[in-house]
Amino acid sequence: MNTIAQWFPTGWEPFLYGGIMIGLGVSVLFWLTGLIGGISTAYSAVWSLVSRHPFFQHEKFVSTRNWRLMYGLGLIVGAVVFTYTLGHGEGFVTKVPLWQLFVGGIVGGFGARMGGGCTSGHGICGVGSGQLPSILAVLIFLSTAIITAHVVRAMGGF
């Protein structure tokens, strides 16, 4: 039988506090700007700086690119600050080559835009506001992740 202690061996409180902070952050952003705090639109906003393709020059991307870039940079800076303060300098380390991380980011960003948003936009903001497309997207995300995890495990991975 699984208990809370088995599921969360280091405690559940950080997840609660993190959820509260995320909820407050996206609520304040929506309250102040009327905009949803997903990050995948920042992908298109960055491309609007370097590409003249009509899709990337859409008003939605061009008019909001400054705050979206700051939003994305804030996520990165916030993670670094946490790592070196409350995280005791213990960051996440990976053996994946930098070029693979970069390509994965490009592919993931492209896929998120094709899907009309990323997991944070759909899962946190869309589901939180009761949007049916977001609820369906999150169900598909989770189902795909669970199936993929089982397939990878069956093939000898992790």
Short mmCIF file of N, CA and C in Angstrom, two decimals:
data_model
loop_
_atom_site.label_atom_id
_atom_site.label_comp_id
_atom_site.label_asym_id
_atom_site.label_seq_id
_atom_site.Cartn_x
_atom_site.Cartn_y
_atom_site.Cartn_z
N MET A 1 0.84 -1.18 0.00
CA MET A 1 0.00 0.00 0.00
C MET A 1 0.89 1.25 0.00
N ASN A 2 0.61 2.17 -0.91
CA ASN A 2 1.39 3.40 -1.00
C ASN A 2 0.89 4.42 0.01
N THR A 3 1.80 5.02 0.69
CA THR A 3 1.46 6.09 1.62
C THR A 3 2.05 7.38 1.11
N ILE A 4 1.63 8.46 1.73
CA ILE A 4 2.18 9.77 1.36
C ILE A 4 3.70 9.77 1.50
N ALA A 5 4.21 9.16 2.55
CA ALA A 5 5.66 9.12 2.77
C ALA A 5 6.39 8.36 1.66
N GLN A 6 5.75 7.33 1.11
CA GLN A 6 6.37 6.59 0.01
C GLN A 6 6.34 7.41 -1.27
N TRP A 7 5.26 8.09 -1.51
CA TRP A 7 5.14 8.88 -2.72
C TRP A 7 6.02 10.12 -2.69
N PHE A 8 6.15 10.71 -1.51
CA PHE A 8 6.92 11.94 -1.34
C PHE A 8 7.95 11.73 -0.23
N PRO A 9 9.04 11.02 -0.51
CA PRO A 9 10.00 10.70 0.55
C PRO A 9 10.68 11.92 1.17
N THR A 10 10.74 13.01 0.46
CA THR A 10 11.36 14.22 1.02
C THR A 10 10.31 15.19 1.56
N GLY A 11 9.05 14.76 1.58
CA GLY A 11 7.98 15.61 2.09
C GLY A 11 7.14 16.19 0.96
N TRP A 12 5.90 16.48 1.27
CA TRP A 12 4.98 17.00 0.26
C TRP A 12 4.87 18.52 0.31
N GLU A 13 5.37 19.14 1.35
CA GLU A 13 5.20 20.58 1.52
C GLU A 13 5.79 21.41 0.38
N PRO A 14 6.99 21.07 -0.14
CA PRO A 14 7.51 21.89 -1.25
C PRO A 14 6.59 21.90 -2.47
N PHE A 15 5.90 20.80 -2.70
CA PHE A 15 4.99 20.74 -3.84
C PHE A 15 3.77 21.62 -3.59
N LEU A 16 3.29 21.62 -2.36
CA LEU A 16 2.17 22.49 -1.99
C LEU A 16 2.56 23.95 -2.15
N TYR A 17 3.71 24.33 -1.60
CA TYR A 17 4.16 25.71 -1.69
C TYR A 17 4.43 26.11 -3.14
N GLY A 18 5.02 25.21 -3.90
CA GLY A 18 5.27 25.49 -5.31
C GLY A 18 3.98 25.69 -6.08
N GLY A 19 2.99 24.85 -5.81
CA GLY A 19 1.69 24.98 -6.47
C GLY A 19 1.01 26.30 -6.13
N ILE A 20 1.10 26.68 -4.87
CA ILE A 20 0.51 27.96 -4.45
C ILE A 20 1.21 29.11 -5.15
N MET A 21 2.54 29.07 -5.23
CA MET A 21 3.29 30.15 -5.88
C MET A 21 2.98 30.22 -7.38
N ILE A 22 2.89 29.07 -8.03
CA ILE A 22 2.55 29.06 -9.45
C ILE A 22 1.15 29.62 -9.65
N GLY A 23 0.21 29.16 -8.83
CA GLY A 23 -1.16 29.66 -8.93
C GLY A 23 -1.25 31.16 -8.73
N LEU A 24 -0.54 31.66 -7.73
CA LEU A 24 -0.52 33.11 -7.48
C LEU A 24 0.11 33.86 -8.65
N GLY A 25 1.22 33.32 -9.16
CA GLY A 25 1.91 33.98 -10.26
C GLY A 25 1.05 34.12 -11.51
N VAL A 26 0.42 33.03 -11.93
CA VAL A 26 -0.39 33.11 -13.15
C VAL A 26 -1.67 33.91 -12.90
N SER A 27 -2.17 33.88 -11.66
CA SER A 27 -3.36 34.68 -11.33
C SER A 27 -3.06 36.17 -11.40
N VAL A 28 -1.93 36.57 -10.83
CA VAL A 28 -1.54 37.98 -10.87
C VAL A 28 -1.29 38.41 -12.31
N LEU A 29 -0.60 37.58 -13.08
CA LEU A 29 -0.34 37.91 -14.49
C LEU A 29 -1.66 38.10 -15.24
N PHE A 30 -2.60 37.20 -15.05
CA PHE A 30 -3.89 37.30 -15.74
C PHE A 30 -4.66 38.53 -15.25
N TRP A 31 -4.63 38.77 -13.96
CA TRP A 31 -5.35 39.91 -13.39
C TRP A 31 -4.79 41.23 -13.91
N LEU A 32 -3.46 41.33 -14.01
CA LEU A 32 -2.84 42.58 -14.44
C LEU A 32 -2.90 42.80 -15.95
N THR A 33 -2.81 41.70 -16.72
CA THR A 33 -2.69 41.85 -18.18
C THR A 33 -3.82 41.23 -18.98
N GLY A 34 -4.56 40.30 -18.37
CA GLY A 34 -5.58 39.57 -19.12
C GLY A 34 -4.99 38.49 -20.00
N LEU A 35 -3.70 38.19 -19.82
CA LEU A 35 -3.01 37.21 -20.65
C LEU A 35 -2.70 35.95 -19.87
N ILE A 36 -2.67 34.82 -20.58
CA ILE A 36 -2.40 33.52 -19.98
C ILE A 36 -0.89 33.32 -19.91
N GLY A 37 -0.42 32.78 -18.79
CA GLY A 37 1.01 32.66 -18.53
C GLY A 37 1.70 31.43 -19.06
N GLY A 38 1.30 30.90 -20.19
CA GLY A 38 2.05 29.81 -20.79
C GLY A 38 3.34 30.34 -21.41
N ILE A 39 4.30 29.47 -21.59
CA ILE A 39 5.60 29.91 -22.09
C ILE A 39 5.77 29.68 -23.59
N SER A 40 4.95 28.84 -24.21
CA SER A 40 5.20 28.51 -25.62
C SER A 40 5.00 29.69 -26.55
N THR A 41 4.19 30.67 -26.18
CA THR A 41 4.04 31.84 -27.03
C THR A 41 5.33 32.65 -27.05
N ALA A 42 6.15 32.53 -26.02
CA ALA A 42 7.45 33.20 -26.02
C ALA A 42 8.32 32.66 -27.14
N TYR A 43 8.15 31.38 -27.45
CA TYR A 43 8.88 30.76 -28.57
C TYR A 43 8.59 31.52 -29.86
N SER A 44 7.31 31.76 -30.13
CA SER A 44 6.94 32.50 -31.33
C SER A 44 7.35 33.96 -31.24
N ALA A 45 7.32 34.52 -30.04
CA ALA A 45 7.74 35.91 -29.87
C ALA A 45 9.22 36.07 -30.21
N VAL A 46 10.05 35.11 -29.80
CA VAL A 46 11.47 35.16 -30.15
C VAL A 46 11.64 35.05 -31.66
N TRP A 47 10.92 34.14 -32.28
CA TRP A 47 11.02 33.99 -33.73
C TRP A 47 10.54 35.26 -34.44
N SER A 48 9.62 36.01 -33.83
CA SER A 48 9.16 37.25 -34.47
C SER A 48 10.27 38.28 -34.58
N LEU A 49 11.31 38.12 -33.77
CA LEU A 49 12.46 39.02 -33.84
C LEU A 49 13.38 38.71 -35.01
N VAL A 50 13.43 37.44 -35.42
CA VAL A 50 14.41 37.04 -36.43
C VAL A 50 13.80 36.56 -37.74
N SER A 51 12.51 36.29 -37.76
CA SER A 51 11.86 35.79 -38.97
C SER A 51 10.82 36.79 -39.46
N ARG A 52 10.78 36.97 -40.75
CA ARG A 52 9.78 37.86 -41.35
C ARG A 52 8.58 37.06 -41.87
N HIS A 53 8.53 35.78 -41.57
CA HIS A 53 7.40 34.95 -41.98
C HIS A 53 6.12 35.54 -41.40
N PRO A 54 5.05 35.61 -42.20
CA PRO A 54 3.80 36.24 -41.72
C PRO A 54 3.26 35.64 -40.42
N PHE A 55 3.43 34.33 -40.22
CA PHE A 55 2.93 33.72 -38.98
C PHE A 55 3.58 34.37 -37.76
N PHE A 56 4.89 34.56 -37.81
CA PHE A 56 5.61 35.12 -36.67
C PHE A 56 5.43 36.62 -36.53
N GLN A 57 4.95 37.28 -37.57
CA GLN A 57 4.72 38.72 -37.50
C GLN A 57 3.29 39.05 -37.11
N HIS A 58 2.55 38.04 -36.65
CA HIS A 58 1.18 38.24 -36.18
C HIS A 58 1.20 39.21 -35.00
N GLU A 59 0.20 40.05 -34.93
CA GLU A 59 0.12 41.07 -33.88
C GLU A 59 0.26 40.49 -32.47
N LYS A 60 -0.31 39.30 -32.27
CA LYS A 60 -0.26 38.66 -30.94
C LYS A 60 1.18 38.42 -30.49
N PHE A 61 2.07 38.08 -31.43
CA PHE A 61 3.46 37.81 -31.07
C PHE A 61 4.28 39.08 -30.99
N VAL A 62 4.09 39.96 -31.95
CA VAL A 62 4.90 41.18 -32.01
C VAL A 62 4.58 42.12 -30.84
N SER A 63 3.30 42.29 -30.54
CA SER A 63 2.92 43.26 -29.51
C SER A 63 3.23 42.80 -28.09
N THR A 64 3.41 41.50 -27.90
CA THR A 64 3.65 40.99 -26.55
C THR A 64 5.06 40.42 -26.36
N ARG A 65 5.90 40.57 -27.36
CA ARG A 65 7.19 39.89 -27.27
C ARG A 65 8.07 40.41 -26.15
N ASN A 66 8.02 41.70 -25.83
CA ASN A 66 8.90 42.22 -24.78
C ASN A 66 8.59 41.58 -23.43
N TRP A 67 7.33 41.58 -23.03
CA TRP A 67 7.03 41.00 -21.72
C TRP A 67 7.18 39.49 -21.74
N ARG A 68 6.92 38.84 -22.89
CA ARG A 68 7.09 37.39 -22.96
C ARG A 68 8.57 37.00 -22.84
N LEU A 69 9.44 37.79 -23.44
CA LEU A 69 10.87 37.53 -23.30
C LEU A 69 11.31 37.72 -21.85
N MET A 70 10.80 38.75 -21.21
CA MET A 70 11.12 38.97 -19.79
C MET A 70 10.55 37.84 -18.93
N TYR A 71 9.38 37.36 -19.27
CA TYR A 71 8.75 36.24 -18.56
C TYR A 71 9.63 35.00 -18.66
N GLY A 72 10.08 34.69 -19.87
CA GLY A 72 10.96 33.53 -20.08
C GLY A 72 12.29 33.69 -19.36
N LEU A 73 12.89 34.87 -19.46
CA LEU A 73 14.15 35.12 -18.75
C LEU A 73 13.96 35.04 -17.24
N GLY A 74 12.80 35.50 -16.77
CA GLY A 74 12.50 35.43 -15.34
C GLY A 74 12.44 34.00 -14.84
N LEU A 75 11.92 33.10 -15.66
CA LEU A 75 11.88 31.69 -15.28
C LEU A 75 13.29 31.13 -15.13
N ILE A 76 14.16 31.50 -16.05
CA ILE A 76 15.55 31.02 -16.01
C ILE A 76 16.29 31.63 -14.82
N VAL A 77 16.19 32.94 -14.67
CA VAL A 77 16.87 33.62 -13.56
C VAL A 77 16.33 33.12 -12.22
N GLY A 78 15.01 32.94 -12.14
CA GLY A 78 14.42 32.43 -10.90
C GLY A 78 14.94 31.06 -10.53
N ALA A 79 15.12 30.19 -11.52
CA ALA A 79 15.66 28.86 -11.25
C ALA A 79 17.10 28.94 -10.76
N VAL A 80 17.89 29.82 -11.36
CA VAL A 80 19.29 29.97 -10.94
C VAL A 80 19.36 30.54 -9.52
N VAL A 81 18.55 31.55 -9.24
CA VAL A 81 18.55 32.14 -7.89
C VAL A 81 18.14 31.10 -6.86
N PHE A 82 17.11 30.32 -7.15
CA PHE A 82 16.68 29.28 -6.22
C PHE A 82 17.79 28.26 -5.99
N THR A 83 18.43 27.84 -7.08
CA THR A 83 19.48 26.82 -6.97
C THR A 83 20.59 27.27 -6.03
N TYR A 84 20.98 28.53 -6.12
CA TYR A 84 22.10 29.00 -5.32
C TYR A 84 21.70 29.61 -3.97
N THR A 85 20.41 29.63 -3.67
CA THR A 85 19.98 30.11 -2.35
C THR A 85 19.33 28.96 -1.60
N LEU A 86 18.06 28.74 -1.84
CA LEU A 86 17.33 27.68 -1.14
C LEU A 86 17.71 26.28 -1.61
N GLY A 87 18.20 26.17 -2.84
CA GLY A 87 18.59 24.87 -3.38
C GLY A 87 19.99 24.44 -2.98
N HIS A 88 20.68 25.27 -2.21
CA HIS A 88 22.02 24.95 -1.70
C HIS A 88 23.04 24.68 -2.81
N GLY A 89 22.85 25.30 -3.98
CA GLY A 89 23.81 25.16 -5.06
C GLY A 89 23.78 23.84 -5.79
N GLU A 90 22.81 23.00 -5.47
CA GLU A 90 22.73 21.69 -6.11
C GLU A 90 21.78 21.77 -7.30
N GLY A 91 22.32 21.99 -8.46
CA GLY A 91 21.51 22.08 -9.66
C GLY A 91 21.32 20.73 -10.31
N PHE A 92 20.49 20.70 -11.31
CA PHE A 92 20.25 19.49 -12.08
C PHE A 92 21.40 19.30 -13.05
N VAL A 93 21.95 18.11 -13.10
CA VAL A 93 23.07 17.81 -13.99
C VAL A 93 22.62 16.74 -14.96
N THR A 94 22.98 16.91 -16.22
CA THR A 94 22.63 15.93 -17.23
C THR A 94 23.86 15.59 -18.06
N LYS A 95 23.86 14.39 -18.61
CA LYS A 95 24.96 13.98 -19.49
C LYS A 95 24.58 14.15 -20.95
N VAL A 96 23.39 14.70 -21.20
CA VAL A 96 22.93 14.92 -22.56
C VAL A 96 23.74 16.07 -23.16
N PRO A 97 24.28 15.89 -24.37
CA PRO A 97 25.06 16.96 -25.00
C PRO A 97 24.21 18.21 -25.23
N LEU A 98 24.86 19.37 -25.14
CA LEU A 98 24.19 20.65 -25.28
C LEU A 98 23.43 20.75 -26.60
N TRP A 99 24.00 20.24 -27.69
CA TRP A 99 23.34 20.35 -28.99
C TRP A 99 22.03 19.56 -28.99
N GLN A 100 21.99 18.42 -28.29
CA GLN A 100 20.75 17.64 -28.22
C GLN A 100 19.69 18.38 -27.39
N LEU A 101 20.12 19.02 -26.33
CA LEU A 101 19.18 19.82 -25.54
C LEU A 101 18.61 20.96 -26.38
N PHE A 102 19.47 21.60 -27.17
CA PHE A 102 19.04 22.70 -28.02
C PHE A 102 18.04 22.22 -29.07
N VAL A 103 18.37 21.13 -29.77
CA VAL A 103 17.46 20.59 -30.79
C VAL A 103 16.14 20.15 -30.14
N GLY A 104 16.22 19.52 -28.97
CA GLY A 104 15.01 19.13 -28.27
C GLY A 104 14.14 20.32 -27.91
N GLY A 105 14.76 21.41 -27.52
CA GLY A 105 14.01 22.63 -27.21
C GLY A 105 13.31 23.20 -28.43
N ILE A 106 14.00 23.19 -29.57
CA ILE A 106 13.40 23.69 -30.81
C ILE A 106 12.22 22.81 -31.21
N VAL A 107 12.41 21.50 -31.20
CA VAL A 107 11.34 20.57 -31.58
C VAL A 107 10.17 20.67 -30.59
N GLY A 108 10.48 20.72 -29.30
CA GLY A 108 9.42 20.84 -28.29
C GLY A 108 8.65 22.14 -28.42
N GLY A 109 9.35 23.23 -28.66
CA GLY A 109 8.69 24.53 -28.84
C GLY A 109 7.80 24.54 -30.07
N PHE A 110 8.29 23.95 -31.15
CA PHE A 110 7.49 23.86 -32.38
C PHE A 110 6.24 23.04 -32.13
N GLY A 111 6.40 21.90 -31.46
CA GLY A 111 5.24 21.05 -31.16
C GLY A 111 4.24 21.73 -30.26
N ALA A 112 4.73 22.48 -29.28
CA ALA A 112 3.82 23.20 -28.38
C ALA A 112 3.02 24.24 -29.14
N ARG A 113 3.66 24.92 -30.09
CA ARG A 113 2.92 25.91 -30.89
C ARG A 113 1.91 25.22 -31.78
N MET A 114 2.27 24.07 -32.35
CA MET A 114 1.31 23.33 -33.18
C MET A 114 0.11 22.89 -32.35
N GLY A 115 0.35 22.56 -31.08
CA GLY A 115 -0.72 22.12 -30.19
C GLY A 115 -1.49 23.26 -29.56
N GLY A 116 -1.17 24.48 -29.92
CA GLY A 116 -1.89 25.63 -29.39
C GLY A 116 -1.50 26.00 -27.97
N GLY A 117 -0.38 25.50 -27.51
CA GLY A 117 0.09 25.85 -26.17
C GLY A 117 0.89 24.73 -25.56
N CYS A 118 1.58 25.06 -24.49
CA CYS A 118 2.44 24.09 -23.82
C CYS A 118 1.72 23.50 -22.61
N THR A 119 2.40 22.59 -21.94
CA THR A 119 1.79 21.94 -20.78
C THR A 119 1.47 22.94 -19.68
N SER A 120 2.31 23.95 -19.50
CA SER A 120 2.01 24.93 -18.45
C SER A 120 0.82 25.81 -18.84
N GLY A 121 0.76 26.21 -20.08
CA GLY A 121 -0.37 27.03 -20.52
C GLY A 121 -1.69 26.28 -20.44
N HIS A 122 -1.69 25.05 -20.97
CA HIS A 122 -2.91 24.24 -20.92
C HIS A 122 -3.19 23.73 -19.52
N GLY A 123 -2.16 23.14 -18.89
CA GLY A 123 -2.36 22.46 -17.61
C GLY A 123 -2.63 23.37 -16.44
N ILE A 124 -1.95 24.49 -16.39
CA ILE A 124 -2.13 25.39 -15.25
C ILE A 124 -3.21 26.42 -15.52
N CYS A 125 -3.09 27.11 -16.64
CA CYS A 125 -4.01 28.21 -16.91
C CYS A 125 -5.31 27.74 -17.57
N GLY A 126 -5.18 26.89 -18.59
CA GLY A 126 -6.37 26.44 -19.33
C GLY A 126 -7.30 25.59 -18.50
N VAL A 127 -6.74 24.58 -17.81
CA VAL A 127 -7.57 23.73 -16.95
C VAL A 127 -8.13 24.55 -15.80
N GLY A 128 -7.29 25.43 -15.24
CA GLY A 128 -7.73 26.27 -14.13
C GLY A 128 -8.90 27.17 -14.48
N SER A 129 -9.01 27.55 -15.76
CA SER A 129 -10.12 28.39 -16.18
C SER A 129 -11.22 27.58 -16.86
N GLY A 130 -11.12 26.25 -16.79
CA GLY A 130 -12.18 25.38 -17.30
C GLY A 130 -12.30 25.31 -18.81
N GLN A 131 -11.21 25.54 -19.53
CA GLN A 131 -11.24 25.50 -20.99
C GLN A 131 -11.22 24.05 -21.48
N LEU A 132 -12.27 23.63 -22.20
CA LEU A 132 -12.37 22.26 -22.68
C LEU A 132 -11.17 21.84 -23.54
N PRO A 133 -10.71 22.68 -24.49
CA PRO A 133 -9.54 22.26 -25.28
C PRO A 133 -8.31 21.99 -24.40
N SER A 134 -8.14 22.76 -23.35
CA SER A 134 -7.00 22.54 -22.45
C SER A 134 -7.16 21.26 -21.65
N ILE A 135 -8.37 20.99 -21.20
CA ILE A 135 -8.63 19.76 -20.45
C ILE A 135 -8.33 18.56 -21.34
N LEU A 136 -8.78 18.60 -22.59
CA LEU A 136 -8.50 17.51 -23.53
C LEU A 136 -7.00 17.40 -23.81
N ALA A 137 -6.34 18.54 -23.99
CA ALA A 137 -4.89 18.52 -24.25
C ALA A 137 -4.14 17.89 -23.09
N VAL A 138 -4.50 18.23 -21.86
CA VAL A 138 -3.81 17.68 -20.69
C VAL A 138 -4.06 16.18 -20.59
N LEU A 139 -5.27 15.73 -20.88
CA LEU A 139 -5.55 14.29 -20.88
C LEU A 139 -4.68 13.57 -21.91
N ILE A 140 -4.51 14.18 -23.07
CA ILE A 140 -3.66 13.58 -24.11
C ILE A 140 -2.19 13.61 -23.67
N PHE A 141 -1.72 14.73 -23.09
CA PHE A 141 -0.34 14.81 -22.59
C PHE A 141 -0.07 13.69 -21.60
N LEU A 142 -0.95 13.57 -20.60
CA LEU A 142 -0.74 12.58 -19.54
C LEU A 142 -0.81 11.16 -20.08
N SER A 143 -1.79 10.88 -20.93
CA SER A 143 -1.92 9.54 -21.50
C SER A 143 -0.67 9.17 -22.30
N THR A 144 -0.21 10.09 -23.12
CA THR A 144 0.99 9.85 -23.92
C THR A 144 2.21 9.63 -23.03
N ALA A 145 2.35 10.43 -21.98
CA ALA A 145 3.49 10.28 -21.07
C ALA A 145 3.47 8.93 -20.36
N ILE A 146 2.30 8.51 -19.91
CA ILE A 146 2.18 7.23 -19.20
C ILE A 146 2.50 6.08 -20.15
N ILE A 147 1.95 6.11 -21.34
CA ILE A 147 2.21 5.05 -22.33
C ILE A 147 3.70 5.02 -22.68
N THR A 148 4.28 6.19 -22.94
CA THR A 148 5.70 6.27 -23.28
C THR A 148 6.57 5.72 -22.16
N ALA A 149 6.26 6.08 -20.92
CA ALA A 149 7.04 5.58 -19.78
C ALA A 149 6.98 4.06 -19.70
N HIS A 150 5.81 3.49 -19.92
CA HIS A 150 5.68 2.03 -19.87
C HIS A 150 6.43 1.36 -21.02
N VAL A 151 6.37 1.94 -22.21
CA VAL A 151 7.07 1.37 -23.36
C VAL A 151 8.58 1.44 -23.14
N VAL A 152 9.08 2.59 -22.69
CA VAL A 152 10.52 2.74 -22.45
C VAL A 152 10.99 1.77 -21.37
N ARG A 153 10.21 1.64 -20.33
CA ARG A 153 10.57 0.71 -19.25
C ARG A 153 10.58 -0.73 -19.76
N ALA A 154 9.60 -1.09 -20.59
CA ALA A 154 9.53 -2.45 -21.14
C ALA A 154 10.71 -2.73 -22.07
N MET A 155 11.26 -1.68 -22.68
CA MET A 155 12.40 -1.84 -23.59
C MET A 155 13.73 -1.83 -22.83
N GLY A 156 13.67 -1.75 -21.51
CA GLY A 156 14.89 -1.79 -20.72
C GLY A 156 15.41 -0.44 -20.29
N GLY A 157 14.70 0.62 -20.63
CA GLY A 157 15.12 1.94 -20.20
C GLY A 157 14.74 2.18 -18.76
N PHE A 158 15.31 3.17 -18.17
CA PHE A 158 15.18 3.55 -16.76
C PHE A 158 14.61 2.45 -15.97
#
